[in-house]
Amino acid sequence: MLNRQGRPTQSGESAAESHPTFTGNRALQQIEPLIFEIGHHETTGVDIDPPAPFKSRLGAHARKGEIGLPGLSEPEAMRHYVRLSQKNYGIDTGLFPLGSCTMKHNARLNEKMARLPGFSDVHPLQPVSTVPGALDVMLQLSHYLMTLTAMPAVALSPKAGAHGEACGMMAIKAAIAAKGEGASRNVVLVPESAHGTNPATAALIGFSVRSVPARADGTVAVEDVKALLGPDIAAIMLTNPNTCGIFEPQIVEIAAAMHEAGAYFYCDGANFNAIVGKARPGDLGVDAMHINLHKTFSTPHGGGGPGSGPVVLSARLAPYAPVPFIHLDGDAPRLVEHKGDAPQGNAPFGRITAFHGQMGMYVRALTYMLSHGSDGMKQASEDAVLNANYIRAGLQDLMSLPYPDHPSMHEALFDDEWLKGTGVTTLDFAKAMIDEGYHPMTVYFPLVVHGAMLVEPTESESKASLDLFIATLRDLAMAAKGNDKARFTGAPHHAPIRRLDETRAARQPVLKWVAPRPISEAAE
Amino acid sequence: MRYLPLTDTDRLDMLARVGVPDIDALFSDVPADKLLKAPLDLPRTKGELEVERIMGRMAARNVAASSVPFFVGAGAYKHHVPATVDHLIQRSEFLTSYTPYQPEIAQGTLQYLFEFQTQVAALTGMEVANASMYDGSTGTAEAVLMAHRVTRRRKAVLSGGLHPHYADVVRTLSEMASDDVVSLPADVAANEDILAQIDDETSCVVVQNPDVFGNLRDLAPIAEKAHAHGALLIAVFTEVMSLGAITAPGEMGADIVVGEGQSIGNALNFGGPYVGLFAAKSKYIRQMPGRLCGETVDSEGQRGFVLTLSTREQHIRRDKATSNICTNSGLCCLAFTIHMTLLGQAGLERVAQVNHANAVKLADLLAGVKGASVLNESFFNEFTVKLAKPAADIVEALARKGILGGVPVSRLLPGAGLDDLLIVANTEVNTDEDRAAFVAALAEVLSC
């Protein structure tokens, strides 16, 4: 039987299930051992001639024992890592609706540009006179970021979003200290619905954290913020659009309240991709905001990183931006590498990473910005928002919305109210999506929503792709409501591997390969 | 715009399905006076060819390391990376995947993280390693915070041989958290008395080996004194290739080992992205920052891998987390793992030997240059040269002759009175011709 997309609706158990293979492989689904199980200590996939005899100057420090690492020849290594790649899902594989993570098309032009030797093969400490093009990339990227945010300054060096949060909060701490309030103003407000990185960052920088309650409609109310304000409040860390996918309607009032109380407004810019070209954080009263280049400007995330998290700063915080930074003496860019070299009026709070930040990511982000232009970036935001709302509209009769009163921005948030009584959990539902060929949405986040499911399609998806996704989720939702529980509780059935025991991994941590043993016993 | 699949017809159909008259109706929570009415003052969309031209012109203005005799190190190193590495990390399924939150369809990422952790533990001589940090410098700061958690003390002692930028990163974070830092003065000859700084308040001693000036150091006596006072030894390296030739820090008693992994698998990239390596004794795993990948089984008993011990992390522990870090350098540690797998221990030892041999050759050649002398007793692939003239001027003069001749210490430590020192690195990429050109040019600019 075919459904409306022309796909069979009955998966059933395949005939092959009753005929286990000798290898444990299932055709292209192959079991791949670890390199430690297939490599040898004497094997190497790199040809390099030994040096002619020479007098070592290692002294007593020469390594005596074995390292204990195997090598693979080049063909073995190629096959091993290609096979591993085949056990992964990426945005090029299919729709990757991870809300709050933003998985959009990774243009290969960005990769090609980042690999130009003039960018990739340049040392951070080679003479500044030999890298004018690198400084130009940093200047241009800064210009784009400042224009898109209406902020007068940017610190480029943070190496990821959370590192950017730390950088912004350090600038706030430095500004407070400069006003002589360092000892008394030490509390940061963080909404319950915030990313865990926000309270963790505030604590890292030596602040204590006070929670702002979430309203029933998923937003933060200015009265709740005002009730918490006092001379001890240093800042609020607020995500906007927030983690429920809603633009905080009272953001301007909240910013004004913070400023009136002598405090600062840190905006978590993780969801900036929803408003690029539509609204500017500087116009809303933001003092500092990090921008995840990998999310908003599509640098690939490679299984978890690297990221890049430049921070835009208001005029009040700009003087405290960390070194290194580029200062324009007229038209001439100067790289300021030390606090002591800072131009008049600047008081950098320090250094947060060894070198100049994620140049490779700057190149990719700038390439993306040049490609889109101001018109394309605005259109991308609008399409991301439209796509999210289209998914919401296509599912809201079957799945429940915790916050129906606000439009969704770039991501649509569902809860598990609609699964009540089915015996199917949010996690089961997510795992069943894997069997249908989709990466699950973000589940159980934000924490303030029970059984949360946060869907972010991004602007990269076509209408046809969204229609198929909606149809699949509708089929699954109907199955869940129709007592087809086995489809969910054992899922995934068709992934390279079945449901993994995460509790066991945490209770008996095995964090590295230890002793030679046959693969067949490795699971015992 | 070539990256946007929706057509105008699609958009109209979809707005109708959503039930709003126009797109701005979906931005109704944005205060009306804050919604931009006109496009921002930035260039309009450009085709691929035009973007290539613009970026290409900027790239061409930089001097690429491989285009000249190149001796710059001090925390980042020019090595040869096999073509296979970049090919493999550009496989879509690796490149375009996210953090492996759904392990059943992220076994590729998780298995390489497990291999990475095992390789890093073996290289450093430690019991466990995490799935990488942003880079060596931020990893060092995290190691100090971890030592504070383990010892419940808040005073760190930093060696004068620690890379000045790494020391800066530690100090920045420590100042914010009101922790104590004792920074020893720059220690060119590795003869500082760090033992005298260790007391019962000390949480950790941070020592780099090879140090920033290239000296090799014996960490064992420092570990011994630290442990006698209940403090931890944090061993740092900026050149991971050195571990193919010298005694592993774990064998010298280090409690936490942290360093820069850029040399294996990763390009120079003007400073990033790089990959921080982080390893420790296993009794400290619950205090470690960053991501950890662990082995487990699936419902059919088959081996698989998952992210684990997440109860340390900020999405569960919020402000009580071990760190605010919620990512790693995934793709960079994949590059590291693949290159390390191709090398194996045999290849790593070989390439490390060649690095050392090349550096020894260069040191011998420099001994014949009037106005230059090598300060180090022992070194791996980098050493410090004392010059008869300010090193920054010499480096500029060499650059004008098309040679990138090292890092003046004054660039790392301005005002420290070390303006006549030059840090010179020499790896497997440098040829006899490169060295001859360098030495001849140096002799010339020193004699002017």
Short mmCIF file of C-alpha atoms in Angstrom, two decimals, chain B residues 181-403:
data_model
loop_
_atom_site.label_atom_id
_atom_site.label_comp_id
_atom_site.label_asym_id
_atom_site.label_seq_id
_atom_site.Cartn_x
_atom_site.Cartn_y
_atom_site.Cartn_z
CA VAL B 181 47.69 33.33 40.33
CA VAL B 182 51.43 33.38 40.90
CA SER B 183 53.13 33.95 37.55
CA LEU B 184 56.86 33.44 37.50
CA PRO B 185 58.91 35.80 35.32
CA ALA B 186 59.89 34.69 31.83
CA ASP B 187 62.36 31.85 32.20
CA VAL B 188 64.53 31.70 29.12
CA ALA B 189 66.97 29.07 30.34
CA ALA B 190 64.53 26.86 32.28
CA ASN B 191 66.31 27.42 35.58
CA GLU B 192 63.53 29.02 37.61
CA ASP B 193 62.97 27.79 41.14
CA ILE B 194 59.35 26.77 40.77
CA LEU B 195 59.58 24.36 43.71
CA ALA B 196 59.95 27.31 46.07
CA GLN B 197 56.51 28.58 45.04
CA ILE B 198 54.62 25.43 46.03
CA ASP B 199 52.96 25.57 49.44
CA ASP B 200 49.89 24.24 51.22
CA GLU B 201 47.66 26.83 49.57
CA THR B 202 48.70 25.76 46.10
CA SER B 203 46.05 24.11 43.97
CA CYS B 204 48.21 23.47 40.95
CA VAL B 205 51.52 24.10 39.25
CA VAL B 206 51.34 24.71 35.51
CA VAL B 207 54.48 23.80 33.59
CA GLN B 208 54.98 23.63 29.83
CA ASN B 209 57.25 21.05 28.19
CA PRO B 210 58.88 21.77 25.78
CA ASP B 211 58.51 25.27 27.22
CA VAL B 212 57.78 28.34 25.12
CA PHE B 213 61.50 28.92 24.60
CA GLY B 214 61.91 25.34 23.43
CA ASN B 215 63.63 23.90 26.51
CA LEU B 216 62.90 20.34 27.58
CA ARG B 217 62.21 19.94 31.27
CA ASP B 218 62.04 17.17 33.81
CA LEU B 219 58.62 17.40 35.41
CA ALA B 220 59.13 14.60 37.95
CA PRO B 221 60.62 16.69 40.79
CA ILE B 222 57.85 19.28 40.35
CA ALA B 223 55.20 16.57 40.52
CA GLU B 224 56.80 15.19 43.65
CA LYS B 225 56.85 18.50 45.49
CA ALA B 226 53.33 19.37 44.31
CA HIS B 227 51.95 16.07 45.53
CA ALA B 228 53.71 16.43 48.87
CA HIS B 229 51.71 19.62 49.37
CA GLY B 230 48.42 18.25 48.08
CA ALA B 231 48.67 20.18 44.81
CA LEU B 232 48.30 18.93 41.24
CA LEU B 233 50.79 19.15 38.40
CA ILE B 234 49.28 20.41 35.15
CA ALA B 235 51.60 19.63 32.26
CA VAL B 236 51.13 21.73 29.12
CA PHE B 237 52.44 21.30 25.60
CA THR B 238 51.97 23.47 22.54
CA GLU B 239 53.69 21.03 20.18
CA VAL B 240 51.97 17.65 20.37
CA MET B 241 54.43 16.23 17.81
CA SER B 242 57.03 16.34 20.59
CA LEU B 243 55.27 13.47 22.34
CA GLY B 244 56.61 11.17 19.63
CA ALA B 245 60.13 11.83 20.86
CA ILE B 246 60.10 12.77 24.53
CA THR B 247 58.91 11.21 27.76
CA ALA B 248 55.15 11.45 28.20
CA PRO B 249 54.00 13.85 30.93
CA GLY B 250 51.99 11.08 32.54
CA GLU B 251 55.21 9.14 33.15
CA MET B 252 56.63 12.16 34.96
CA GLY B 253 53.74 12.35 37.40
CA ALA B 254 51.39 14.88 35.82
CA ASP B 255 47.81 14.86 37.15
CA ILE B 256 46.27 16.77 34.26
CA VAL B 257 47.82 17.09 30.81
CA VAL B 258 46.60 19.68 28.40
CA GLY B 259 47.86 21.04 25.15
CA GLU B 260 47.44 22.11 21.58
CA GLY B 261 46.74 19.39 19.01
CA GLN B 262 46.89 21.60 15.90
CA SER B 263 50.13 20.01 14.69
CA ILE B 264 48.44 16.73 13.92
CA GLY B 265 45.90 16.99 11.15
CA ASN B 266 45.13 20.71 11.29
CA ALA B 267 46.21 23.72 9.28
CA LEU B 268 47.63 26.95 10.74
CA ASN B 269 44.42 28.89 10.00
CA PHE B 270 45.85 32.16 11.38
CA GLY B 271 45.19 30.91 14.91
CA GLY B 272 42.05 28.82 14.69
CA PRO B 273 40.17 26.59 14.63
CA TYR B 274 42.53 24.37 16.61
CA VAL B 275 41.97 21.43 18.91
CA GLY B 276 42.70 21.35 22.63
CA LEU B 277 43.80 18.02 24.08
CA PHE B 278 42.83 17.30 27.68
CA ALA B 279 43.76 14.21 29.71
CA ALA B 280 43.80 13.34 33.39
CA LYS B 281 44.00 10.60 35.97
CA SER B 282 40.80 8.60 35.95
CA LYS B 283 39.92 9.42 39.56
CA TYR B 284 39.19 12.95 38.37
CA ILE B 285 36.80 12.17 35.51
CA ARG B 286 33.77 13.62 37.24
CA GLN B 287 35.61 16.92 37.63
CA MET B 288 36.70 17.09 33.99
CA PRO B 289 35.32 19.79 31.72
CA GLY B 290 34.02 19.14 28.23
CA ARG B 291 32.47 16.31 26.39
CA LEU B 292 33.13 12.63 27.02
CA CYS B 293 32.30 9.71 24.78
CA GLY B 294 31.75 6.33 26.42
CA GLU B 295 31.27 2.75 25.32
CA THR B 296 27.99 0.93 25.93
CA VAL B 297 25.69 -1.60 24.26
CA ASP B 298 22.45 -1.38 22.37
CA SER B 299 19.27 -3.32 23.09
CA GLU B 300 20.63 -6.28 21.09
CA GLY B 301 23.93 -6.32 22.98
CA GLN B 302 25.94 -4.79 20.20
CA ARG B 303 28.74 -2.39 21.12
CA GLY B 304 28.04 1.29 20.56
CA PHE B 305 29.10 4.70 21.79
CA VAL B 306 27.28 7.59 23.47
CA LEU B 307 28.07 10.95 25.03
CA THR B 308 28.25 10.27 28.72
CA LEU B 309 28.65 11.64 32.27
CA SER B 310 26.49 14.56 31.21
CA THR B 311 25.58 15.17 34.85
CA ARG B 312 28.79 17.26 34.96
CA GLU B 313 27.52 19.46 32.19
CA GLN B 314 25.69 22.75 32.11
CA HIS B 315 22.45 21.54 30.57
CA ILE B 316 21.86 19.49 33.73
CA ARG B 317 23.97 21.19 36.38
CA ARG B 318 23.34 24.78 35.23
CA ASP B 319 25.49 27.10 37.38
CA LYS B 320 27.04 24.11 39.21
CA ALA B 321 28.48 22.59 36.01
CA THR B 322 32.19 21.75 35.73
CA SER B 323 32.43 24.22 32.86
CA ASN B 324 30.26 26.37 30.62
CA ILE B 325 31.67 24.61 27.57
CA CYS B 326 28.98 22.81 25.59
CA THR B 327 30.88 21.90 22.46
CA ASN B 328 34.19 20.47 21.41
CA SER B 329 36.36 20.80 18.33
CA GLY B 330 34.66 17.85 16.64
CA LEU B 331 35.93 18.22 13.11
CA CYS B 332 39.43 19.22 14.23
CA CYS B 333 39.68 16.19 16.49
CA LEU B 334 38.51 14.05 13.58
CA ALA B 335 41.39 15.48 11.55
CA PHE B 336 43.71 14.75 14.46
CA THR B 337 42.45 11.19 14.79
CA ILE B 338 42.77 10.39 11.10
CA HIS B 339 46.27 11.85 10.83
CA MET B 340 47.29 10.07 14.04
CA THR B 341 45.87 6.81 12.70
CA LEU B 342 47.85 7.21 9.49
CA LEU B 343 51.00 7.95 11.44
CA GLY B 344 50.59 5.25 14.05
CA GLN B 345 53.27 5.12 16.68
CA ALA B 346 55.87 4.14 14.07
CA GLY B 347 55.09 7.14 11.86
CA LEU B 348 54.82 9.54 14.76
CA GLU B 349 58.19 8.52 16.13
CA ARG B 350 59.70 8.85 12.67
CA VAL B 351 58.28 12.28 11.92
CA ALA B 352 59.22 13.47 15.41
CA GLN B 353 62.80 12.31 14.79
CA VAL B 354 62.92 14.22 11.52
CA ASN B 355 61.61 17.32 13.27
CA HIS B 356 64.31 17.04 15.87
CA ALA B 357 67.05 16.28 13.35
CA ASN B 358 66.07 19.33 11.28
CA ALA B 359 66.10 21.56 14.33
CA VAL B 360 69.52 20.25 15.36
CA LYS B 361 70.82 20.93 11.85
CA LEU B 362 69.54 24.48 11.98
CA ALA B 363 70.99 25.06 15.45
CA ASP B 364 74.37 23.84 14.19
CA LEU B 365 74.20 26.17 11.20
CA LEU B 366 73.26 29.12 13.39
CA ALA B 367 76.30 28.50 15.55
CA GLY B 368 78.33 29.73 12.58
CA VAL B 369 76.42 33.00 12.21
CA LYS B 370 78.12 36.02 13.72
CA GLY B 371 75.78 37.81 16.11
CA ALA B 372 73.54 34.76 16.76
CA SER B 373 73.72 32.09 19.45
CA VAL B 374 71.39 29.27 20.47
CA LEU B 375 70.48 29.43 24.16
CA ASN B 376 69.00 25.98 24.72
CA GLU B 377 70.78 23.00 26.24
CA SER B 378 68.11 20.62 25.00
CA PHE B 379 65.14 21.11 22.69
CA PHE B 380 62.78 19.28 20.35
CA ASN B 381 61.95 21.20 17.16
CA GLU B 382 62.11 24.76 18.44
CA PHE B 383 64.72 26.81 20.26
CA THR B 384 65.63 30.35 21.20
CA VAL B 385 68.33 32.37 19.50
CA LYS B 386 70.00 35.39 21.05
CA LEU B 387 70.71 38.03 18.43
CA ALA B 388 73.01 41.01 18.37
CA LYS B 389 70.11 43.21 17.21
CA PRO B 390 66.43 43.55 18.14
CA ALA B 391 64.67 40.39 16.97
CA ALA B 392 61.56 42.23 15.76
CA ASP B 393 63.67 44.29 13.33
CA ILE B 394 65.48 41.21 12.14
CA VAL B 395 62.22 39.36 11.50
CA GLU B 396 60.89 42.28 9.45
CA ALA B 397 64.12 42.46 7.47
CA LEU B 398 63.95 38.72 6.81
CA ALA B 399 60.31 39.02 5.74
CA ARG B 400 61.33 41.61 3.16
CA LYS B 401 63.73 38.99 1.81
CA GLY B 402 60.92 36.45 1.60
CA ILE B 403 61.81 34.45 4.69
#
